[in-house]
Amino acid sequence: MTLALLIAVNLTIGFGPAGIGLIAGPAVAVVLVGLARRMGLTWHDLGLSKHTWRKGAAYGGVALLVVGAIYAIGALLPLTSALFLDVRYDIAIGSALFIALVIIPIKTVLLEEIAFRGVLFGLFKHRFGMAWAAGVSSVLFGLWHILPALGLGTQNTALDAATGPGSQLLVVAGVVAFTAVAGLLFAELRRRSGSILASAGLHWATNGLGVLLSSVLWAAT
């Protein structure tokens, strides 16, 4: 039931009207938590226990600082700076701030952390143990990004130049593999802290800071 719901919302966000994710994301997140609770998972199982908030926020804050430092170094190096030039974010800094601070937390981070590091992680850990929880939730997280990866090669100037025409399959496979590995890192933060706040902090940093940095670099070109 959880997987069917995630497939449905993934297709809805991918092919539905613009902005539908801002409604569907939070709504599905609430439904998933409700389903998990009915299946017997505790708030701790879901990474939502208030007793882990402080530790989770601390881990998430450190992750944000680390990602910020890595992005800053990458943007300053001529060899890697082009990787941040995503044409979707060739926009004014005000629009980039809205995307980073409103759209990404509501549409992306909330739903994906509840779904993958909350409900799916909790379900698999409860039934099969920690290794299965981290592995399966991470693989599913990678597959979740198939639709968003379509067309990414034409949206990022560095990827477009590196892969060339007719390489969409290669780009999609790379994105799925990369996000699955990222999912393992998110899952480890979730495990160590006991809270999805930790993985949410890293998740927002990789997405939100990337949008802001891309906008700044486009403005400077």
Coordinates of N, CA and C in Angstrom, one line a residue:
M1 N 0.8 -1.2 0.0 CA 0.0 0.0 0.0 C 0.9 1.3 0.0
T2 N 1.9 1.2 0.8 CA 2.9 2.4 0.8 C 3.5 2.6 -0.5
L3 N 4.0 1.5 -1.1 CA 4.7 1.6 -2.4 C 3.7 2.1 -3.5
A4 N 2.5 1.6 -3.5 CA 1.5 2.0 -4.5 C 1.2 3.5 -4.4
L5 N 1.1 4.0 -3.1 CA 0.8 5.4 -2.9 C 2.0 6.2 -3.4
L6 N 3.2 5.8 -3.2 CA 4.4 6.5 -3.6 C 4.5 6.6 -5.1
I7 N 4.2 5.4 -5.8 CA 4.2 5.4 -7.2 C 3.2 6.4 -7.8
A8 N 2.0 6.4 -7.2 CA 0.9 7.3 -7.7 C 1.3 8.8 -7.5
V9 N 1.9 9.1 -6.4 CA 2.2 10.5 -6.2 C 3.4 10.9 -7.0
N10 N 4.4 10.0 -7.3 CA 5.5 10.3 -8.1 C 5.0 10.6 -9.6
L11 N 4.1 9.8 -10.1 CA 3.5 10.1 -11.4 C 2.7 11.4 -11.4
T12 N 2.0 11.6 -10.3 CA 1.2 12.8 -10.3 C 2.1 14.1 -10.3
I13 N 3.1 14.1 -9.5 CA 4.1 15.2 -9.5 C 4.8 15.3 -10.8
G14 N 5.2 14.2 -11.4 CA 5.9 14.2 -12.6 C 5.1 14.7 -13.8
F15 N 3.9 14.3 -13.9 CA 3.1 14.6 -15.1 C 1.9 15.5 -14.8
G16 N 1.6 15.8 -13.5 CA 0.5 16.6 -13.2 C 0.7 18.1 -13.4
P17 N -0.2 18.9 -13.1 CA 0.0 20.4 -13.3 C 1.0 20.9 -12.4
A18 N 1.6 22.0 -12.8 CA 2.7 22.7 -12.0 C 2.2 23.1 -10.7
G19 N 3.0 22.8 -9.7 CA 2.6 23.2 -8.3 C 1.8 22.1 -7.6
I20 N 1.4 21.0 -8.2 CA 0.7 20.0 -7.6 C 1.4 19.3 -6.4
G21 N 2.8 19.3 -6.5 CA 3.6 18.7 -5.5 C 3.5 19.5 -4.1
L22 N 3.2 20.7 -4.2 CA 3.0 21.5 -3.0 C 1.8 21.1 -2.2
I23 N 0.8 20.5 -2.9 CA -0.4 20.0 -2.2 C -0.2 18.5 -2.0
A24 N 0.2 17.8 -3.0 CA 0.2 16.3 -2.9 C 1.3 15.8 -1.9
G25 N 2.5 16.5 -1.9 CA 3.6 16.1 -1.0 C 3.2 16.1 0.4
P26 N 2.8 17.2 1.0 CA 2.4 17.2 2.4 C 1.2 16.2 2.7
A27 N 0.2 16.2 1.8 CA -1.0 15.3 2.0 C -0.6 13.9 2.1
V28 N 0.3 13.4 1.1 CA 0.7 12.0 1.1 C 1.6 11.7 2.3
A29 N 2.4 12.7 2.8 CA 3.2 12.5 3.9 C 2.4 12.2 5.2
V30 N 1.3 13.0 5.3 CA 0.4 12.7 6.4 C -0.3 11.4 6.4
V31 N -0.7 11.0 5.1 CA -1.4 9.7 5.0 C -0.4 8.6 5.3
L32 N 0.9 8.7 4.8 CA 1.9 7.7 5.1 C 2.1 7.5 6.6
V33 N 2.2 8.6 7.3 CA 2.4 8.5 8.8 C 1.2 7.8 9.4
G34 N 0.0 8.2 8.9 CA -1.2 7.5 9.5 C -1.2 6.1 9.2
L35 N -0.9 5.6 8.0 CA -0.8 4.2 7.7 C 0.2 3.5 8.6
A36 N 1.4 4.1 8.7 CA 2.4 3.5 9.5 C 2.0 3.3 11.0
R37 N 1.4 4.3 11.5 CA 0.9 4.2 12.9 C -0.2 3.1 13.0
R38 N -1.0 3.0 12.0 CA -2.1 1.9 12.1 C -1.4 0.5 12.0
M39 N -0.2 0.5 11.3 CA 0.5 -0.8 11.2 C 1.3 -1.1 12.4
G40 N 1.3 -0.2 13.4 CA 1.9 -0.5 14.7 C 3.3 0.2 14.9
L41 N 3.7 1.0 14.0 CA 5.0 1.7 14.2 C 4.9 2.8 15.2
T42 N 5.9 3.0 16.0 CA 5.9 4.1 17.0 C 6.5 5.3 16.4
W43 N 6.4 6.4 17.1 CA 7.0 7.7 16.6 C 8.5 7.5 16.5
H44 N 9.1 6.7 17.5 CA 10.5 6.4 17.4 C 10.9 5.6 16.2
D45 N 10.0 4.6 15.8 CA 10.2 3.8 14.6 C 10.3 4.7 13.4
L46 N 9.5 5.8 13.4 CA 9.4 6.7 12.2 C 10.4 7.8 12.2
G47 N 11.3 7.8 13.3 CA 12.3 8.9 13.4 C 11.7 10.2 13.7
L48 N 10.5 10.2 14.4 CA 9.8 11.4 14.7 C 9.6 11.6 16.2
S49 N 10.3 10.8 17.0 CA 10.1 11.0 18.4 C 10.7 12.3 18.9
K50 N 10.0 13.0 19.7 CA 10.5 14.3 20.2 C 11.8 14.2 21.0
H51 N 12.1 13.0 21.5 CA 13.3 12.8 22.3 C 14.6 12.8 21.5
T52 N 14.4 12.7 20.1 CA 15.6 12.7 19.2 C 15.7 13.9 18.4
W53 N 14.8 14.9 18.7 CA 14.8 16.1 17.9 C 16.1 16.9 18.0
R54 N 16.6 17.0 19.2 CA 17.8 17.8 19.5 C 19.0 17.2 18.8
K55 N 19.2 15.9 18.9 CA 20.3 15.2 18.3 C 20.2 15.2 16.8
G56 N 18.9 15.0 16.3 CA 18.7 15.1 14.8 C 19.0 16.4 14.3
A57 N 18.6 17.5 14.9 CA 18.9 18.8 14.5 C 20.4 19.1 14.5
A58 N 21.1 18.6 15.5 CA 22.5 18.8 15.5 C 23.2 18.2 14.4
Y59 N 22.9 16.9 14.1 CA 23.4 16.2 13.0 C 23.1 16.9 11.7
G60 N 21.9 17.3 11.5 CA 21.5 18.0 10.3 C 22.2 19.3 10.1
G61 N 22.4 20.1 11.2 CA 23.1 21.3 11.1 C 24.6 21.1 10.7
V62 N 25.2 20.1 11.2 CA 26.6 19.8 10.8 C 26.7 19.4 9.3
A63 N 25.7 18.6 8.9 CA 25.6 18.2 7.5 C 25.5 19.4 6.6
L64 N 24.6 20.3 7.0 CA 24.4 21.6 6.2 C 25.7 22.3 6.0
L65 N 26.5 22.5 7.1 CA 27.8 23.2 7.1 C 28.8 22.5 6.2
V66 N 28.8 21.2 6.2 CA 29.7 20.4 5.4 C 29.4 20.5 3.9
V67 N 28.1 20.4 3.6 CA 27.7 20.5 2.2 C 28.0 22.0 1.7
G68 N 27.7 23.0 2.5 CA 28.0 24.3 2.2 C 29.4 24.6 1.8
A69 N 30.3 24.0 2.6 CA 31.8 24.1 2.4 C 32.2 23.4 1.1
I70 N 31.6 22.2 0.9 CA 32.0 21.5 -0.3 C 31.5 22.2 -1.6
Y71 N 30.3 22.8 -1.5 CA 29.7 23.5 -2.6 C 30.5 24.8 -2.9
A72 N 30.9 25.4 -1.9 CA 31.7 26.7 -2.0 C 33.0 26.4 -2.7
I73 N 33.7 25.3 -2.3 CA 35.0 24.9 -2.9 C 34.7 24.5 -4.4
G74 N 33.7 23.8 -4.7 CA 33.4 23.4 -6.0 C 33.0 24.5 -6.9
A75 N 32.4 25.5 -6.4 CA 32.0 26.7 -7.2 C 33.2 27.6 -7.5
L76 N 34.2 27.5 -6.6 CA 35.4 28.3 -6.9 C 36.4 27.7 -7.8
L77 N 36.3 26.4 -8.0 CA 37.3 25.7 -8.8 C 36.8 25.7 -10.3
P78 N 37.6 26.2 -11.2 CA 37.1 26.2 -12.6 C 36.7 24.9 -13.2
L79 N 37.3 23.8 -12.7 CA 37.1 22.5 -13.2 C 35.7 22.0 -12.9
T80 N 35.1 22.4 -11.7 CA 33.8 21.9 -11.3 C 32.7 23.0 -11.2
S81 N 33.1 24.2 -11.4 CA 32.0 25.3 -11.3 C 30.9 25.1 -12.3
A82 N 31.2 24.6 -13.5 CA 30.1 24.4 -14.5 C 29.1 23.4 -14.0
L83 N 29.4 22.5 -13.1 CA 28.4 21.5 -12.7 C 27.2 22.2 -12.0
F84 N 27.4 23.4 -11.5 CA 26.3 24.1 -10.8 C 25.4 24.9 -11.7
L85 N 25.8 24.9 -13.0 CA 25.0 25.8 -13.9 C 23.8 25.0 -14.5
D86 N 22.7 25.0 -13.7 CA 21.5 24.3 -14.1 C 20.6 25.4 -14.7
V87 N 20.1 25.2 -15.9 CA 19.3 26.2 -16.6 C 18.0 26.5 -15.9
R88 N 17.5 25.6 -15.1 CA 16.3 25.8 -14.4 C 16.4 26.9 -13.3
Y89 N 17.6 27.2 -12.9 CA 17.9 28.1 -11.9 C 18.6 29.4 -12.4
D90 N 18.5 29.6 -13.7 CA 19.0 30.9 -14.2 C 17.9 31.9 -14.0
I91 N 17.7 32.2 -12.7 CA 16.6 33.1 -12.3 C 17.1 34.1 -11.3
A92 N 16.3 35.0 -11.0 CA 16.6 36.0 -9.9 C 16.8 35.4 -8.6
I93 N 17.6 36.0 -7.8 CA 17.9 35.4 -6.5 C 16.7 35.3 -5.6
G94 N 15.8 36.2 -5.7 CA 14.5 36.2 -5.0 C 13.7 34.9 -5.3
S95 N 13.6 34.6 -6.6 CA 12.9 33.4 -7.0 C 13.7 32.1 -6.5
A96 N 15.0 32.2 -6.5 CA 15.8 31.0 -6.0 C 15.6 30.8 -4.5
L97 N 15.5 31.9 -3.8 CA 15.2 31.8 -2.4 C 13.9 31.2 -2.1
F98 N 12.9 31.6 -2.9 CA 11.5 31.0 -2.7 C 11.6 29.5 -3.0
I99 N 12.3 29.1 -4.0 CA 12.4 27.6 -4.3 C 13.1 26.9 -3.2
A100 N 14.2 27.5 -2.8 CA 15.0 26.8 -1.8 C 14.4 26.8 -0.4
L101 N 13.7 27.8 0.0 CA 13.1 27.9 1.4 C 11.7 27.5 1.5
V102 N 11.0 27.4 0.4 CA 9.5 27.1 0.4 C 9.2 25.8 -0.3
I103 N 9.5 25.8 -1.6 CA 9.2 24.7 -2.5 C 9.9 23.4 -2.1
I104 N 11.2 23.5 -2.0 CA 12.0 22.3 -1.7 C 11.7 21.7 -0.4
P105 N 11.5 22.5 0.7 CA 11.2 21.8 2.0 C 9.8 21.2 1.9
I106 N 8.8 21.8 1.3 CA 7.4 21.3 1.3 C 7.2 20.2 0.3
K107 N 7.7 20.5 -0.9 CA 7.4 19.5 -2.0 C 8.4 18.3 -2.0
T108 N 9.6 18.5 -1.6 CA 10.6 17.5 -1.8 C 11.0 16.9 -0.4
V109 N 11.6 17.7 0.4 CA 12.2 17.1 1.6 C 11.2 16.5 2.6
L110 N 10.1 17.2 2.8 CA 9.1 16.6 3.7 C 8.6 15.3 3.3
L111 N 8.1 15.2 2.0 CA 7.5 13.9 1.5 C 8.6 12.8 1.5
E112 N 9.8 13.1 0.9 CA 10.8 12.1 0.7 C 11.4 11.6 2.0
E113 N 11.6 12.5 3.0 CA 12.1 12.0 4.3 C 11.1 11.2 5.0
I114 N 9.8 11.7 5.0 CA 8.8 10.9 5.7 C 8.6 9.5 5.0
A115 N 8.7 9.5 3.7 CA 8.4 8.2 3.0 C 9.6 7.3 3.1
F116 N 10.8 7.7 2.9 CA 12.0 6.8 2.7 C 12.7 6.6 4.0
R117 N 13.0 7.7 4.8 CA 13.7 7.6 6.0 C 12.8 7.4 7.2
G118 N 11.5 7.7 7.0 CA 10.5 7.5 8.1 C 9.8 6.2 7.9
V119 N 8.8 6.2 7.0 CA 7.9 5.0 7.0 C 8.6 3.8 6.4
L120 N 9.2 3.8 5.2 CA 9.8 2.6 4.6 C 10.9 2.1 5.5
F121 N 11.8 3.1 6.0 CA 12.9 2.7 6.9 C 12.3 2.0 8.1
G122 N 11.3 2.6 8.7 CA 10.7 2.0 9.9 C 10.1 0.6 9.7
L123 N 9.4 0.5 8.6 CA 8.7 -0.8 8.2 C 9.8 -1.9 8.1
F124 N 10.8 -1.7 7.2 CA 11.8 -2.7 7.0 C 12.6 -3.0 8.2
K125 N 12.9 -2.0 9.0 CA 13.7 -2.2 10.2 C 12.9 -3.0 11.2
H126 N 11.6 -2.8 11.3 CA 10.8 -3.5 12.2 C 10.7 -4.9 11.9
R127 N 10.6 -5.3 10.5 CA 10.4 -6.6 10.1 C 11.7 -7.4 9.8
F128 N 12.7 -6.7 9.3 CA 13.9 -7.4 8.7 C 15.2 -6.9 9.3
G129 N 15.3 -5.8 10.0 CA 16.5 -5.3 10.6 C 17.1 -4.1 9.9
M130 N 18.1 -3.5 10.5 CA 18.7 -2.2 10.1 C 19.3 -2.3 8.7
A131 N 20.0 -3.3 8.4 CA 20.6 -3.4 7.1 C 19.6 -3.4 6.0
W132 N 18.5 -4.2 6.1 CA 17.5 -4.2 5.1 C 16.8 -2.8 5.0
A133 N 16.6 -2.2 6.2 CA 16.0 -0.9 6.2 C 16.8 0.2 5.4
A134 N 18.1 0.2 5.6 CA 18.9 1.1 4.9 C 19.0 0.8 3.4
G135 N 19.2 -0.5 3.1 CA 19.4 -0.9 1.7 C 18.2 -0.7 0.9
V136 N 17.1 -1.3 1.3 CA 15.9 -1.2 0.5 C 15.4 0.2 0.4
S137 N 15.3 1.0 1.4 CA 14.8 2.3 1.4 C 15.7 3.2 0.4
S138 N 17.0 2.9 0.4 CA 17.9 3.7 -0.4 C 17.8 3.3 -1.9
V139 N 17.6 2.0 -2.2 CA 17.3 1.6 -3.6 C 16.0 2.2 -4.1
L140 N 15.0 2.2 -3.3 CA 13.7 2.8 -3.7 C 13.8 4.3 -3.9
F141 N 14.7 4.9 -3.0 CA 14.9 6.3 -3.1 C 15.6 6.6 -4.5
G142 N 16.5 5.8 -4.9 CA 17.1 6.0 -6.2 C 16.1 5.8 -7.3
L143 N 15.3 4.8 -7.3 CA 14.3 4.6 -8.3 C 13.2 5.7 -8.4
W144 N 13.0 6.3 -7.2 CA 12.1 7.5 -7.1 C 12.5 8.6 -8.1
H145 N 13.8 8.7 -8.3 CA 14.3 9.8 -9.1 C 14.4 9.6 -10.6
I146 N 13.8 8.5 -11.1 CA 13.8 8.2 -12.5 C 13.1 9.4 -13.3
L147 N 11.9 9.7 -12.9 CA 11.2 10.8 -13.6 C 11.9 12.1 -13.5
P148 N 12.3 12.6 -12.3 CA 13.0 13.8 -12.3 C 14.3 13.9 -13.1
A149 N 14.9 12.7 -13.3 CA 16.2 12.6 -14.1 C 16.0 12.8 -15.6
L150 N 14.8 12.6 -16.1 CA 14.5 12.7 -17.5 C 14.7 14.1 -17.9
G151 N 15.6 14.3 -18.9 CA 15.8 15.7 -19.4 C 16.9 16.4 -18.6
L152 N 17.5 15.8 -17.6 CA 18.5 16.5 -16.8 C 19.7 16.8 -17.6
G153 N 20.0 16.0 -18.6 CA 21.2 16.2 -19.4 C 21.1 17.5 -20.2
T154 N 19.9 18.0 -20.5 CA 19.7 19.2 -21.2 C 19.6 20.4 -20.3
Q155 N 19.4 20.1 -19.0 CA 19.1 21.2 -18.0 C 20.5 21.7 -17.4
N156 N 21.4 20.8 -17.4 CA 22.7 21.1 -16.8 C 23.8 21.2 -17.9
T157 N 24.4 22.3 -18.0 CA 25.3 22.6 -19.1 C 26.5 21.6 -19.1
A158 N 27.1 21.3 -17.9 CA 28.2 20.4 -17.8 C 27.8 19.0 -18.2
L159 N 26.7 18.5 -17.7 CA 26.2 17.2 -18.1 C 25.9 17.1 -19.6
D160 N 25.3 18.1 -20.1 CA 25.0 18.1 -21.6 C 26.3 18.0 -22.4
A161 N 27.3 18.8 -22.0 CA 28.6 18.7 -22.7 C 29.3 17.4 -22.6
A162 N 29.2 16.8 -21.4 CA 29.9 15.6 -21.1 C 29.3 14.4 -21.7
T163 N 28.0 14.3 -21.8 CA 27.3 13.1 -22.2 C 26.9 13.1 -23.7
G164 N 26.6 14.3 -24.2 CA 26.3 14.5 -25.6 C 24.9 14.0 -25.9
P165 N 24.4 14.1 -27.1 CA 23.1 13.8 -27.5 C 22.8 12.3 -27.4
G166 N 21.6 11.9 -27.2 CA 21.2 10.5 -27.1 C 21.6 9.7 -25.9
S167 N 22.0 10.4 -24.9 CA 22.5 9.7 -23.7 C 21.6 9.8 -22.5
Q168 N 20.3 9.9 -22.7 CA 19.4 10.1 -21.6 C 19.4 8.9 -20.7
L169 N 19.5 7.7 -21.2 CA 19.6 6.5 -20.4 C 20.7 6.5 -19.5
L170 N 21.9 6.9 -20.0 CA 23.1 7.0 -19.1 C 22.9 8.0 -18.0
V171 N 22.3 9.2 -18.3 CA 22.1 10.2 -17.3 C 21.1 9.7 -16.2
V172 N 20.0 9.0 -16.7 CA 19.0 8.5 -15.7 C 19.7 7.5 -14.8
A173 N 20.4 6.5 -15.4 CA 21.1 5.5 -14.6 C 22.0 6.1 -13.6
G174 N 22.8 7.1 -14.0 CA 23.7 7.8 -13.1 C 23.0 8.5 -12.0
V175 N 21.9 9.1 -12.3 CA 21.1 9.8 -11.2 C 20.5 8.8 -10.2
V176 N 20.0 7.7 -10.7 CA 19.4 6.7 -9.9 C 20.5 6.1 -9.0
A177 N 21.7 5.8 -9.5 CA 22.8 5.2 -8.7 C 23.3 6.2 -7.7
F178 N 23.4 7.5 -8.1 CA 23.9 8.5 -7.2 C 22.9 8.7 -6.0
T179 N 21.6 8.8 -6.4 CA 20.6 9.1 -5.3 C 20.5 7.9 -4.4
A180 N 20.7 6.7 -4.9 CA 20.6 5.5 -4.1 C 21.8 5.5 -3.1
V181 N 23.0 5.9 -3.5 CA 24.1 6.0 -2.6 C 23.9 7.1 -1.6
A182 N 23.3 8.2 -2.1 CA 23.0 9.3 -1.2 C 22.0 8.9 -0.1
G183 N 21.0 8.0 -0.6 CA 20.1 7.4 0.3 C 20.7 6.7 1.5
L184 N 21.8 6.0 1.2 CA 22.5 5.2 2.2 C 23.1 6.2 3.2
L185 N 23.6 7.3 2.7 CA 24.2 8.3 3.7 C 23.1 8.9 4.5
F186 N 21.9 9.3 3.9 CA 20.8 9.8 4.6 C 20.3 8.8 5.7
A187 N 20.3 7.5 5.3 CA 19.9 6.4 6.2 C 20.8 6.3 7.4
E188 N 22.1 6.5 7.1 CA 23.1 6.4 8.2 C 22.9 7.5 9.2
L189 N 22.7 8.7 8.7 CA 22.4 9.9 9.6 C 21.1 9.6 10.4
R190 N 20.1 9.0 9.8 CA 18.9 8.7 10.4 C 19.2 7.6 11.5
R191 N 20.0 6.7 11.2 CA 20.3 5.6 12.2 C 21.1 6.2 13.4
R192 N 22.1 7.0 13.1 CA 22.9 7.5 14.2 C 22.2 8.4 15.1
S193 N 21.3 9.3 14.5 CA 20.6 10.3 15.3 C 19.3 9.8 15.9
G194 N 18.7 8.8 15.2 CA 17.4 8.3 15.6 C 16.3 9.2 15.1
S195 N 16.6 10.2 14.2 CA 15.7 11.3 13.8 C 15.8 11.5 12.3
I196 N 14.7 11.8 11.7 CA 14.7 12.1 10.3 C 15.1 13.6 10.1
L197 N 15.2 14.4 11.2 CA 15.7 15.7 11.1 C 17.2 15.8 10.6
A198 N 17.9 14.7 10.9 CA 19.3 14.7 10.5 C 19.4 14.5 9.0
S199 N 18.7 13.5 8.5 CA 18.7 13.3 7.0 C 18.0 14.4 6.3
A200 N 17.0 15.0 6.9 CA 16.3 16.2 6.3 C 17.3 17.3 6.1
G201 N 18.1 17.6 7.1 CA 19.1 18.7 7.0 C 20.1 18.5 5.9
L202 N 20.6 17.3 5.7 CA 21.5 17.0 4.6 C 20.8 17.0 3.3
H203 N 19.5 16.5 3.3 CA 18.7 16.5 2.0 C 18.5 17.9 1.6
W204 N 18.0 18.8 2.5 CA 17.8 20.2 2.1 C 19.1 20.9 1.6
A205 N 20.1 20.6 2.3 CA 21.4 21.3 2.0 C 21.8 20.9 0.6
T206 N 21.8 19.6 0.2 CA 22.2 19.3 -1.2 C 21.3 19.9 -2.2
N207 N 20.0 20.0 -1.9 CA 19.1 20.6 -2.9 C 19.0 22.1 -2.8
G208 N 18.7 22.6 -1.7 CA 18.5 24.0 -1.5 C 19.7 24.9 -1.7
L209 N 20.8 24.5 -1.2 CA 22.1 25.2 -1.4 C 22.5 25.2 -2.9
G210 N 22.2 24.0 -3.5 CA 22.5 23.9 -4.9 C 21.7 24.9 -5.8
V211 N 20.4 25.1 -5.5 CA 19.6 26.0 -6.2 C 20.2 27.5 -6.0
L212 N 20.5 27.8 -4.8 CA 21.0 29.2 -4.5 C 22.3 29.4 -5.2
L213 N 23.2 28.4 -5.1 CA 24.5 28.6 -5.7 C 24.4 28.7 -7.2
S214 N 23.5 27.9 -7.8 CA 23.3 28.0 -9.3 C 22.8 29.3 -9.7
S215 N 21.9 29.9 -8.9 CA 21.3 31.2 -9.3 C 22.4 32.3 -9.2
V216 N 23.3 32.2 -8.1 CA 24.3 33.2 -8.0 C 25.4 33.0 -9.1
L217 N 25.7 31.8 -9.5 CA 26.7 31.6 -10.5 C 26.2 32.1 -11.9
W218 N 24.9 31.9 -12.2 CA 24.3 32.4 -13.4 C 24.3 33.9 -13.5
A219 N 24.0 34.5 -12.3 CA 24.0 36.0 -12.3 C 25.4 36.5 -12.5
A220 N 26.5 35.7 -12.1 CA 27.8 36.2 -12.3 C 28.4 36.0 -13.7
T221 N 27.7 35.1 -14.5 CA 28.3 34.9 -15.8 C 27.9 36.0 -16.8

